mmCIF file of C-alpha atoms in Angstrom:
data_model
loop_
_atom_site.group_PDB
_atom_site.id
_atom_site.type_symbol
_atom_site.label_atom_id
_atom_site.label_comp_id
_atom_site.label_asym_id
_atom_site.label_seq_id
_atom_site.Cartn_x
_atom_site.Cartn_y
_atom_site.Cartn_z
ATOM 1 C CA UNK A 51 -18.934 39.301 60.870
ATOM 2 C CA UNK A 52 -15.410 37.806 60.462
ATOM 3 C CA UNK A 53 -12.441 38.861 62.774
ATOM 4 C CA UNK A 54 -9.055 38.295 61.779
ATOM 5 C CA UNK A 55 -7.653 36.232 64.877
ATOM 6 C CA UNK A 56 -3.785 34.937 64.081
ATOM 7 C CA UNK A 57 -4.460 35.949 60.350
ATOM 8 C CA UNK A 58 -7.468 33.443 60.179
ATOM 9 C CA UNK A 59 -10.841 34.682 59.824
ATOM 10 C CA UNK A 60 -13.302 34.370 62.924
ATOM 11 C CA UNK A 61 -17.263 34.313 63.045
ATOM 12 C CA UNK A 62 -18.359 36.459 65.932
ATOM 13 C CA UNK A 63 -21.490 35.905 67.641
ATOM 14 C CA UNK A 64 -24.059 38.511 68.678
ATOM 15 C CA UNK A 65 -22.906 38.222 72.314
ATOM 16 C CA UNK A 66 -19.540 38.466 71.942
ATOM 17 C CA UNK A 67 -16.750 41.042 72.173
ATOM 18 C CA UNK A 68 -16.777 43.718 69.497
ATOM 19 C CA UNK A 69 -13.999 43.752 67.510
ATOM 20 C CA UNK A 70 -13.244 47.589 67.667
ATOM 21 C CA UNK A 71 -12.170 46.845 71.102
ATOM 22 C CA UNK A 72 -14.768 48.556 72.971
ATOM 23 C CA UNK A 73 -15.737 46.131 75.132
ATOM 24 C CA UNK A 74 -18.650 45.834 74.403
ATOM 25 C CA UNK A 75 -20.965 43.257 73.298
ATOM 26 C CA UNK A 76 -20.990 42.835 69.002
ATOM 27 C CA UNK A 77 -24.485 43.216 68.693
ATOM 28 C CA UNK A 78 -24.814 46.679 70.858
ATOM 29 C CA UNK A 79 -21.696 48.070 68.792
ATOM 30 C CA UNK A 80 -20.761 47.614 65.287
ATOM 31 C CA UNK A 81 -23.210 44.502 64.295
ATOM 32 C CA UNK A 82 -25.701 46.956 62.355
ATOM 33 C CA UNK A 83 -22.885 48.401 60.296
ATOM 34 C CA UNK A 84 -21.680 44.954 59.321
ATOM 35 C CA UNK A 85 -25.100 43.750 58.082
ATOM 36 C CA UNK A 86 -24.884 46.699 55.610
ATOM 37 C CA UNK A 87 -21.223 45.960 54.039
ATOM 38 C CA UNK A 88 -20.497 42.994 51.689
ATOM 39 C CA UNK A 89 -19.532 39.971 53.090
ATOM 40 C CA UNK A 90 -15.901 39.512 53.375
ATOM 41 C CA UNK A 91 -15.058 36.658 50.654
ATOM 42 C CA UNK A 92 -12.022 34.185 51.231
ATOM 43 C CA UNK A 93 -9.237 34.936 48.157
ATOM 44 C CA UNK A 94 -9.223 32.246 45.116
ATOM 45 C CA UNK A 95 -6.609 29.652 45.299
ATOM 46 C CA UNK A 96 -3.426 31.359 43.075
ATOM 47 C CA UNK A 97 -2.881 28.920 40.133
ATOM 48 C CA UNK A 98 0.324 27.133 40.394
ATOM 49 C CA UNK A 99 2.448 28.807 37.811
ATOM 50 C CA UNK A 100 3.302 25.652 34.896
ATOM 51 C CA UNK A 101 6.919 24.866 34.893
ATOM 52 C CA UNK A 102 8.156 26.760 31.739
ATOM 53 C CA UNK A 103 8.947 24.411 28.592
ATOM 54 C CA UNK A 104 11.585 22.427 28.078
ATOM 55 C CA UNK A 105 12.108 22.693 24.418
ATOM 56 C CA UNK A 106 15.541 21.454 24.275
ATOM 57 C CA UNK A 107 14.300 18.011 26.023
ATOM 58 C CA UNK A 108 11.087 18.016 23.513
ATOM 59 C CA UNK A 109 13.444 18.548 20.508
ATOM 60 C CA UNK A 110 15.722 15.856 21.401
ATOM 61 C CA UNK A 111 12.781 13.434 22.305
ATOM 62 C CA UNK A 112 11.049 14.289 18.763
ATOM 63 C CA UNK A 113 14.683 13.800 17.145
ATOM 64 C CA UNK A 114 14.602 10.358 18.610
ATOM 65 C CA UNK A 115 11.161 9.579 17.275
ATOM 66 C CA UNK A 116 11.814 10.462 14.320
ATOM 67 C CA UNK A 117 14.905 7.602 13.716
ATOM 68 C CA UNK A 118 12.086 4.931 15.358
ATOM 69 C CA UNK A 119 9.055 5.259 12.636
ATOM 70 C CA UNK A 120 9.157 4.846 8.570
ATOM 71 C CA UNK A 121 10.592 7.283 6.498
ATOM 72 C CA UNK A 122 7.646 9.414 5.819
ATOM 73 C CA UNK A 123 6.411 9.435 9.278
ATOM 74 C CA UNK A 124 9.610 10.585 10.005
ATOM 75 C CA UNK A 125 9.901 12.885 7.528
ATOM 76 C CA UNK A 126 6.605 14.436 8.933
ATOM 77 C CA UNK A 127 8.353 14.486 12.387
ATOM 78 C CA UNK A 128 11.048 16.418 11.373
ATOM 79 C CA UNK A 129 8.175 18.612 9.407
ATOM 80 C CA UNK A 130 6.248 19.409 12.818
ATOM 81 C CA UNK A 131 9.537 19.469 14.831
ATOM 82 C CA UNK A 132 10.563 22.282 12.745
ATOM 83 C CA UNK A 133 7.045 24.154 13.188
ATOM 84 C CA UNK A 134 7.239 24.186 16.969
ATOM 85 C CA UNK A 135 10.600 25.263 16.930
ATOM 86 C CA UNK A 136 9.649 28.019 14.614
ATOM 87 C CA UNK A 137 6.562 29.320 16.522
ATOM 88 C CA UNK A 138 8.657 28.824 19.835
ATOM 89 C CA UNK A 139 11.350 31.427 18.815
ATOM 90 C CA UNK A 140 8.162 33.540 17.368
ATOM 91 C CA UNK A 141 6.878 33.673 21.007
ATOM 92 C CA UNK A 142 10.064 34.425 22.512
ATOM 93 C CA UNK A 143 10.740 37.198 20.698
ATOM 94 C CA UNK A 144 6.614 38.605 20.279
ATOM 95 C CA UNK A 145 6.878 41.625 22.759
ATOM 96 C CA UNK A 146 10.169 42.433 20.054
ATOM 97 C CA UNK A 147 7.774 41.848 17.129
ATOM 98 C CA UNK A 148 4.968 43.736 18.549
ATOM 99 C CA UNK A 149 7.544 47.232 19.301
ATOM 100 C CA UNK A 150 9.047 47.026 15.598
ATOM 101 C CA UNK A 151 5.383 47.195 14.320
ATOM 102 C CA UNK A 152 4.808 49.915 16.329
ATOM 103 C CA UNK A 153 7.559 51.380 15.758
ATOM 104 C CA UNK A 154 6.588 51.552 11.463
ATOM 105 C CA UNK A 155 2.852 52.616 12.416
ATOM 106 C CA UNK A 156 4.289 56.486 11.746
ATOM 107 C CA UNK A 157 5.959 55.298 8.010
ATOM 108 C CA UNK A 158 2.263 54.378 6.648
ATOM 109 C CA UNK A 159 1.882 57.440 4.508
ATOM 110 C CA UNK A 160 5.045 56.926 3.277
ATOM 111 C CA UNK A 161 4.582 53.612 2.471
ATOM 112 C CA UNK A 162 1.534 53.978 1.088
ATOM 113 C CA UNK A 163 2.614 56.374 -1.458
ATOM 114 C CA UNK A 164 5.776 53.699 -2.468
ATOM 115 C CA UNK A 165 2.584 51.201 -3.210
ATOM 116 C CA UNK A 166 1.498 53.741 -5.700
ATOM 117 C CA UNK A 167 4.550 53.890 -7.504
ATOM 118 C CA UNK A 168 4.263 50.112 -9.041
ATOM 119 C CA UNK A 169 7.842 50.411 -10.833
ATOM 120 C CA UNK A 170 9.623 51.768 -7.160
ATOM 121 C CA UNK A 171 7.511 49.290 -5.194
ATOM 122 C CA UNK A 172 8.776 46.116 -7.543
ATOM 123 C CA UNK A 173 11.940 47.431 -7.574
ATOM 124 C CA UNK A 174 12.521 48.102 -3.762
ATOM 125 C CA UNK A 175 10.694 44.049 -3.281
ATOM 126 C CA UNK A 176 13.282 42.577 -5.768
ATOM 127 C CA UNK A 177 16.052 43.944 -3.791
ATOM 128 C CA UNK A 178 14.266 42.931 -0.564
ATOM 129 C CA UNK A 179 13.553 39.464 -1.826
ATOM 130 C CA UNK A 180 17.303 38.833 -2.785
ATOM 131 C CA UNK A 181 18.667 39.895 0.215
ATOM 132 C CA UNK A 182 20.586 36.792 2.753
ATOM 133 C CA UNK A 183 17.886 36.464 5.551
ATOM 134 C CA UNK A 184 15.158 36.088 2.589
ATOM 135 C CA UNK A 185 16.862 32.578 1.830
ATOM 136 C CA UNK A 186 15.173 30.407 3.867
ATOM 137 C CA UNK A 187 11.654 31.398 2.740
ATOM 138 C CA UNK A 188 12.624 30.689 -0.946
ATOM 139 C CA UNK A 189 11.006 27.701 -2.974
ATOM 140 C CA UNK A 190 13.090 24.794 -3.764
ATOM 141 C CA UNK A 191 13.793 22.653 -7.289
ATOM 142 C CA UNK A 192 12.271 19.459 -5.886
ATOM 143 C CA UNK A 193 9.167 21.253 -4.835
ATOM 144 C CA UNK A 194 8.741 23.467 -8.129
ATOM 145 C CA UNK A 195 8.519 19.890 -9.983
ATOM 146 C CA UNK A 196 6.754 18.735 -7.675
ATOM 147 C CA UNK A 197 4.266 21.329 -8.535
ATOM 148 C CA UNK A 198 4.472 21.135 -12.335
ATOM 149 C CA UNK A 199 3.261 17.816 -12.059
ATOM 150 C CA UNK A 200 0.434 18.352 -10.209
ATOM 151 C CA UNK A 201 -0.793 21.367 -12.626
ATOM 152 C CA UNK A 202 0.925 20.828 -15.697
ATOM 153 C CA UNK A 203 3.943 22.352 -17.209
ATOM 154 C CA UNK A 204 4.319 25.701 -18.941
ATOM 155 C CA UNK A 205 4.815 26.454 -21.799
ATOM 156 C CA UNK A 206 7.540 28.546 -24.222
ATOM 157 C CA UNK A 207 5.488 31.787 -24.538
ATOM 158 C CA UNK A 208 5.174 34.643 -21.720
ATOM 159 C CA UNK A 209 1.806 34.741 -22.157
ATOM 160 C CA UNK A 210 -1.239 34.462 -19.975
ATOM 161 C CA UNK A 211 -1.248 30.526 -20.471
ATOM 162 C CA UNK A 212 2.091 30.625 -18.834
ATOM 163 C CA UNK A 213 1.005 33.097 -15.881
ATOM 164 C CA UNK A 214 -1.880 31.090 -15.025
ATOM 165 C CA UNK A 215 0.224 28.084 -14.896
ATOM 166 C CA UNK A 216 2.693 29.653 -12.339
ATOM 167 C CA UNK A 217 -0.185 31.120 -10.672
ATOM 168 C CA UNK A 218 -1.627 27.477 -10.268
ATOM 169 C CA UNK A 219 1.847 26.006 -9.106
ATOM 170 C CA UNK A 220 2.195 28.599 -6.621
ATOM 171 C CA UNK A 221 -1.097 27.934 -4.849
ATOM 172 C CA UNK A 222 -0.482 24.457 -5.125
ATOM 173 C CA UNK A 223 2.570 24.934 -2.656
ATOM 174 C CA UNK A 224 1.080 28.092 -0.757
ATOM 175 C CA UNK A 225 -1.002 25.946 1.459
ATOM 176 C CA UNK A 226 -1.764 26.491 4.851
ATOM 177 C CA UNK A 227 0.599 25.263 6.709
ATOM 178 C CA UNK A 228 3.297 27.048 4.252
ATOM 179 C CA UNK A 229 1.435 30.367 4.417
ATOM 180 C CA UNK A 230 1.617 30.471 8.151
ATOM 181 C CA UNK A 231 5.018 29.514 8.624
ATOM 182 C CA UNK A 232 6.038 31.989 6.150
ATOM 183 C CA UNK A 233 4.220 34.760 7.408
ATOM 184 C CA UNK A 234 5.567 33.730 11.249
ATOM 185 C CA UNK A 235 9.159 33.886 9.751
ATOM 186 C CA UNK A 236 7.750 37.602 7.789
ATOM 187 C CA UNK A 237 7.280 38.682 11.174
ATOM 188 C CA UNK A 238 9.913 37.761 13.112
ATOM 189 C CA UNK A 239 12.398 39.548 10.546
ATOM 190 C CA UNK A 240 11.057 42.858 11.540
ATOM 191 C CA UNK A 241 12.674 43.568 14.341
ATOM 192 C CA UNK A 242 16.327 43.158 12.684
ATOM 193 C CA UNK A 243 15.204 45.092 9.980
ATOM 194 C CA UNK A 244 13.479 48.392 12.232
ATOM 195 C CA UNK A 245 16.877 48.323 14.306
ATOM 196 C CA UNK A 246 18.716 48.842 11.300
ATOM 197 C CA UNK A 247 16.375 51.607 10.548
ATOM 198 C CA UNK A 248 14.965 50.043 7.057
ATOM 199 C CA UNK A 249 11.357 50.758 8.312
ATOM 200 C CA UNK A 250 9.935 50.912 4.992
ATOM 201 C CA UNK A 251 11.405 47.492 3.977
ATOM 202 C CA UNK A 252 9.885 46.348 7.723
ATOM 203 C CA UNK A 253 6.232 47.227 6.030
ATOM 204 C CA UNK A 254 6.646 45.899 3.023
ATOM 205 C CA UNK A 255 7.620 42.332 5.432
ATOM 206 C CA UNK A 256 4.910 43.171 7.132
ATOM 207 C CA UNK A 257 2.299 43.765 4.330
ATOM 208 C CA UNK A 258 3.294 40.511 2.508
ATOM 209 C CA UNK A 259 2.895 38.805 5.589
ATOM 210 C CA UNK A 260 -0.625 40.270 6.217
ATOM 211 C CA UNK A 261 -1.018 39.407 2.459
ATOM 212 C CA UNK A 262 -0.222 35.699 2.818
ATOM 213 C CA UNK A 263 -1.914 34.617 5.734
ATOM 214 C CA UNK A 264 -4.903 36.876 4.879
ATOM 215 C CA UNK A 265 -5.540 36.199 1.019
ATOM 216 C CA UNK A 266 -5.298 32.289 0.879
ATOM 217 C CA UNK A 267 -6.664 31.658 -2.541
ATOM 218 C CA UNK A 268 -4.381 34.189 -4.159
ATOM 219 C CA UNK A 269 -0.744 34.562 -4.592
ATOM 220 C CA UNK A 270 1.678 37.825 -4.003
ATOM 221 C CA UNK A 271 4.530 39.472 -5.105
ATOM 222 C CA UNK A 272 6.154 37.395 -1.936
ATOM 223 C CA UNK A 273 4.925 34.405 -2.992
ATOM 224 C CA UNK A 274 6.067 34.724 -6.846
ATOM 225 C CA UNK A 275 9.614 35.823 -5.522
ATOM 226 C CA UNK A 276 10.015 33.064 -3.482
ATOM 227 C CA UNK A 277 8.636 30.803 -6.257
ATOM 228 C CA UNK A 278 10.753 32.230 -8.862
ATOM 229 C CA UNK A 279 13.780 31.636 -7.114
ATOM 230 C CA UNK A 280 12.852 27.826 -6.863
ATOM 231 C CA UNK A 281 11.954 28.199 -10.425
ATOM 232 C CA UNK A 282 15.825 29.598 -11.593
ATOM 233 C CA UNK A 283 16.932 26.788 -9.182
ATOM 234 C CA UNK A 284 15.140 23.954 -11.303
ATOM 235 C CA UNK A 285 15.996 24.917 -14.395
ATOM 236 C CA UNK A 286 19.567 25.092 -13.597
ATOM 237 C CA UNK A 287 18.906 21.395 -12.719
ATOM 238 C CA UNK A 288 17.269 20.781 -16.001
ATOM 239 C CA UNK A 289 19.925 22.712 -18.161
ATOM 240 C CA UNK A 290 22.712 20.061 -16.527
ATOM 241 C CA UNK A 291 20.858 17.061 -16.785
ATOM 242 C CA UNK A 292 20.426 18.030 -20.743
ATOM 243 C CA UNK A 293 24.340 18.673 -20.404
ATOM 244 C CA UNK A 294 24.983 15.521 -18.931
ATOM 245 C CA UNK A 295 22.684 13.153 -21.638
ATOM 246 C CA UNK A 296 24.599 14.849 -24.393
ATOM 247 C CA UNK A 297 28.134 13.999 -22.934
ATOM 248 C CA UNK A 298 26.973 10.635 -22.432
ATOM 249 C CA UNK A 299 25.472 10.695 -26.554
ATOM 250 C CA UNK A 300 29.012 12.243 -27.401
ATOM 251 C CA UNK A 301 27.551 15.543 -28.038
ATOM 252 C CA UNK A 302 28.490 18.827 -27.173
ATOM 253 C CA UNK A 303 25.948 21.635 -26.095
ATOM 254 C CA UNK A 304 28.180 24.882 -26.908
ATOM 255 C CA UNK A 305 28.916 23.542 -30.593
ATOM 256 C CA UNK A 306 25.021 22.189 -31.303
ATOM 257 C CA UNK A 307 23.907 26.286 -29.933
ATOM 258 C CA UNK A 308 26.375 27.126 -33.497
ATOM 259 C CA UNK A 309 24.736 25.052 -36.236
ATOM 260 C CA UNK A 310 22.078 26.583 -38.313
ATOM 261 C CA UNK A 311 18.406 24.731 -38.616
ATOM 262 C CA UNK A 312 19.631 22.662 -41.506
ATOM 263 C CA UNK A 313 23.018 21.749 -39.788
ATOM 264 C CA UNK A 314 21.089 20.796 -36.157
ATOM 265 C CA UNK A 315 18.136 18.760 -37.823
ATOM 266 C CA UNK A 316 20.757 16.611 -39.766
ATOM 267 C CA UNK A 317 22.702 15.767 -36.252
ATOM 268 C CA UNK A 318 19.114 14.676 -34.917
ATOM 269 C CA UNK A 319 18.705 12.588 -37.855
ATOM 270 C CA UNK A 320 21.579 10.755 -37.302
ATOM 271 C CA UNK A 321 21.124 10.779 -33.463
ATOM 272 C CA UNK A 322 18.128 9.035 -34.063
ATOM 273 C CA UNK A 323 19.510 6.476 -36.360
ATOM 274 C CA UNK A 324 21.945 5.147 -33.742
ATOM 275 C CA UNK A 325 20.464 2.569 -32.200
ATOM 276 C CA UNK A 326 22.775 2.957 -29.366
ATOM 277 C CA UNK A 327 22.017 6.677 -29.019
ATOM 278 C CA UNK A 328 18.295 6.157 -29.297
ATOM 279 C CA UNK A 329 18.537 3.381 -26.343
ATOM 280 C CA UNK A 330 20.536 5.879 -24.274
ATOM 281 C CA UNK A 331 18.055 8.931 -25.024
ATOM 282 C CA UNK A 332 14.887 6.398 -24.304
ATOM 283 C CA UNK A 333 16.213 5.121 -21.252
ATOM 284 C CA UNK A 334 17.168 8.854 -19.977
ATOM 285 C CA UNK A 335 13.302 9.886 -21.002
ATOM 286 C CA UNK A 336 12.200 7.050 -18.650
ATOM 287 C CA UNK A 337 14.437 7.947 -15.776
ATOM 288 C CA UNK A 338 13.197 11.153 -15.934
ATOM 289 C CA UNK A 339 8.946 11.244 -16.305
ATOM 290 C CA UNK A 340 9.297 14.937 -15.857
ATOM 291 C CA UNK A 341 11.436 16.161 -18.563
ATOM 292 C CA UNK A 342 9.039 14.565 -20.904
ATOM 293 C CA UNK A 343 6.359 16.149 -19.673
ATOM 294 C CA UNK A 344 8.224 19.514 -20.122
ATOM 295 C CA UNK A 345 9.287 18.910 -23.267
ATOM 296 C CA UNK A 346 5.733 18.175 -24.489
ATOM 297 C CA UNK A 347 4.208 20.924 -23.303
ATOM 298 C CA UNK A 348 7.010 23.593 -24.935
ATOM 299 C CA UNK A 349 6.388 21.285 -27.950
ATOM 300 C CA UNK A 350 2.395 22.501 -27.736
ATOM 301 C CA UNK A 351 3.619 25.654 -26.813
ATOM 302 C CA UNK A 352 5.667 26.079 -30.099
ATOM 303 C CA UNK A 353 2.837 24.946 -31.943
ATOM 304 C CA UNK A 354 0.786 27.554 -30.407
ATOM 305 C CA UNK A 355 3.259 30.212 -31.477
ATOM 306 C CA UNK A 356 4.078 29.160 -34.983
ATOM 307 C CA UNK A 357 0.286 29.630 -35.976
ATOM 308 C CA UNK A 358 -0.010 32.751 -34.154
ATOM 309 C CA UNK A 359 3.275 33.926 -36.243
ATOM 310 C CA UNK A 360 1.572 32.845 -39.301
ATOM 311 C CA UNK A 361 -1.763 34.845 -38.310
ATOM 312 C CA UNK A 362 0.677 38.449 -38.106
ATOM 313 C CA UNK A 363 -0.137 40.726 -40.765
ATOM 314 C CA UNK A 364 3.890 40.545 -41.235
ATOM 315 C CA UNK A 365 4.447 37.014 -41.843
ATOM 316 C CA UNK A 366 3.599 36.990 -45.730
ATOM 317 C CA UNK A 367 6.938 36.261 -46.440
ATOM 318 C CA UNK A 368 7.460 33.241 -44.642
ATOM 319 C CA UNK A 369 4.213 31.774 -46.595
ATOM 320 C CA UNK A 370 5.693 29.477 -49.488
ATOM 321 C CA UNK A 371 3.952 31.775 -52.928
ATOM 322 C CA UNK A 372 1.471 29.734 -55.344
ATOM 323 C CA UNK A 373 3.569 28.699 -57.503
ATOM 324 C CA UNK A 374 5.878 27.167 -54.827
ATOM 325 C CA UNK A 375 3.095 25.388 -53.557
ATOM 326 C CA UNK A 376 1.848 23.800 -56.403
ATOM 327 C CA UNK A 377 4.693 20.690 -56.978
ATOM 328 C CA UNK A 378 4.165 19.823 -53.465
ATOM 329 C CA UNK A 379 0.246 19.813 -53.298
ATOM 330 C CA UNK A 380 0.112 16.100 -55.197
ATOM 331 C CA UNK A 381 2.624 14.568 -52.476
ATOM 332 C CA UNK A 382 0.475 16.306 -49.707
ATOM 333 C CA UNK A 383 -2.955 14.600 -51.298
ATOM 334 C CA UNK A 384 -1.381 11.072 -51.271
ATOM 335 C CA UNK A 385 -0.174 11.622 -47.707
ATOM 336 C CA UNK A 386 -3.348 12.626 -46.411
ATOM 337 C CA UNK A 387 -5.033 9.602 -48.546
ATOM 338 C CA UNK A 388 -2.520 7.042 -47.015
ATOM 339 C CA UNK A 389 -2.960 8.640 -43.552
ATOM 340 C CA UNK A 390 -7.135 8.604 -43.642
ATOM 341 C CA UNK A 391 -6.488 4.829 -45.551
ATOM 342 C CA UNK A 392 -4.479 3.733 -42.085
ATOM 343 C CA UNK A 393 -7.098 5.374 -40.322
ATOM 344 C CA UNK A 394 -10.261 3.908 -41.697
ATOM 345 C CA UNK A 395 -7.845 0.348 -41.757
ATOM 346 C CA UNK A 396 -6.970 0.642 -37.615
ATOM 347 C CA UNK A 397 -10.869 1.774 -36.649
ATOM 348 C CA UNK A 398 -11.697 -1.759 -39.061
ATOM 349 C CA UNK A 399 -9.133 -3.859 -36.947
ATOM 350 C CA UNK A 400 -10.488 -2.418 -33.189
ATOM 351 C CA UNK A 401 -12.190 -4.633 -31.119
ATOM 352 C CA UNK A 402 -15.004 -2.025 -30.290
ATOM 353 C CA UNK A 403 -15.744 -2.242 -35.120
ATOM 354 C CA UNK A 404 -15.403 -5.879 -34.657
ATOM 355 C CA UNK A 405 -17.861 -6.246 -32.059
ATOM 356 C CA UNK A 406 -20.052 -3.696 -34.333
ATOM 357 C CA UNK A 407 -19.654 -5.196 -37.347
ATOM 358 C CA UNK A 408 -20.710 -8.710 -35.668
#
């Protein structure tokens, strides 16, 4: 048995003094009893408690690595930097974000019946989405051509071609890392929005948060909102770069919007037959990869939609009659024999014929 002796434990012997204080010896007093109680264990060591983090010092160390390495590394610096600082202020404020989702846990029904209603619920997320502290989160012009590149363009038509190609960009951004710095800033706007007792609008932040870290191969109503904003942003972009190539051509966007068909395909013509023009268009094309692209693929969109006009039940009247076809059927049979004659000639002058022909 231990005794306590100047607050240090103390192994007593069989023949010594029992600690009661009954003078007499340990093992003809309370020995027995002691053999049938634990043993008395020393405490654990208490952990030293870390010193708490000095984020100002990492951010301004970070800050200085990031002017010492290349341009993407530091780029990437500034990337991460912005993380931690991000998931930082989440942990600061988590006992906050944990109350305000307690706080909504007795709105669910309500709720729930708002995500029945599909016009109320897109309504009351379009107004949600718009709103100031919803900026940050939103998609950017760089990053929305950024995007098109990587899955293609879209096309004229709102059609499904065009949905899955949003749907495709969208993901492409979406990654990981996006998702879950997204749904961290979600979350850390519900506790603003529960004091100023919008607790519906607090589940729906919550909800699209659960549905962006959650659902990683699909996009949202979040995610589109976000990406739609980027998208308005790029093609205000686009619509001044066309501005600014026609001022530099001498051309005027608000009059060319006035001329009829006829009247806008004889300014082309003669666009095109300016050499200096031309030079200025060509060079503007190469300068900018992307609106090429874009252009090509509303060009195959068009196409698209011009033979699905001429498939409507409708569209009878926009078909040229017989008789109107007949003078031009001659000219159409020597084009096509010219074009299969420059055909057959280019597939005769190929290396891959000569080598066959050897």
């Amino acid at each position: 048995m231990e005794s306590i002796r100047n607050d240090r434990p103390v192994k007593l012997g069989r023949n010594d003094r029992c600690h009661c204080g009954s003078g007499k010896k340990y093992k003809h007093c309370h020995w027995q009893p002691d053999q049938q109680q634990p043993p008395v264990l020393d405490p654990p060591p208490v952990a030293a408690t870390p010193p708490p983090l000095d984020f100002v010092e990492v951010r301004r160390q970070m800050q200085a690595l990031s002017k010492q390495v290349p341009g993407s590394e530091s780029a990437e610096i500034r990337r991460l930097m912005n993380s931690v600082e991000l998931l930082v202020d989440y942990e600061l404020h988590a006992a906050e974000i944990e109350a305000a989702q307690l706080a909504i846990e007795p709105y669910y029904p309500e709720f729930d019946a708002l995500l029945q209603d599909k016009t109320a619920a897109f309504e009351r997320m379009r107004r949600l989405f718009g709103e100031e502290p919803m900026v940050p989160l939103r998609f950017h012009a760089p990053e929305i051509r950024r995007a098109f590149a990587a899955v293609g363009y879209p096309g004229l038509a709102a059609d499904r071609r065009t949905a899955a190609t949003f749907r495709k960009a969208i993901l492409f951004l979406a990654d990981t890392a996006r998702r879950q710095l997204l749904t961290t800033r979600l979350l850390r706007l519900l506790p603003e929005y529960v004091s100023a007792g919008r607790h519906l609008d607090a589940y729906l932040l919550l909800h699209c948060a659960m549905l962006t870290t959650d659902e990683t191969g699909e996009s949202n109503p979040f995610l589109y909102a976000m990406f739609e904003y980027g998208l308005m942003e790029w093609d205000t972009q686009r619509l001044e770069q066309d501005g600014d190539l026609l001022r530099r051509m001498g051309l005027n966007l608000e009059q060319l919007r006035e001329l009829s068909p006829d009247e806008l395909e004889h300014q082309m013509q003669e666009l095109i037959a300016d050499p200096d023009r031309a030079r200025e268009m060509e060079s503007f094309v190469k300068a900018n990869p992307d609106v090429r692209a874009a252009l090509e693929a509303q060009c195959a969109s068009a196409d698209s939609l011009s033979i699905l006009l001429l498939d409507r039940a409708d569209a009878g009247l926009l078909l040229p009659t017989e008789a109107e076809s007949l003078p031009w059927l001659e000219i159409f049979q020597q084009r096509l024999m010219a074009n299969t004659a420059l055909v057959a000639k280019l597939q005769c002058s190929s290396p891959g014929k000569k080598s066959l022909q050897a």
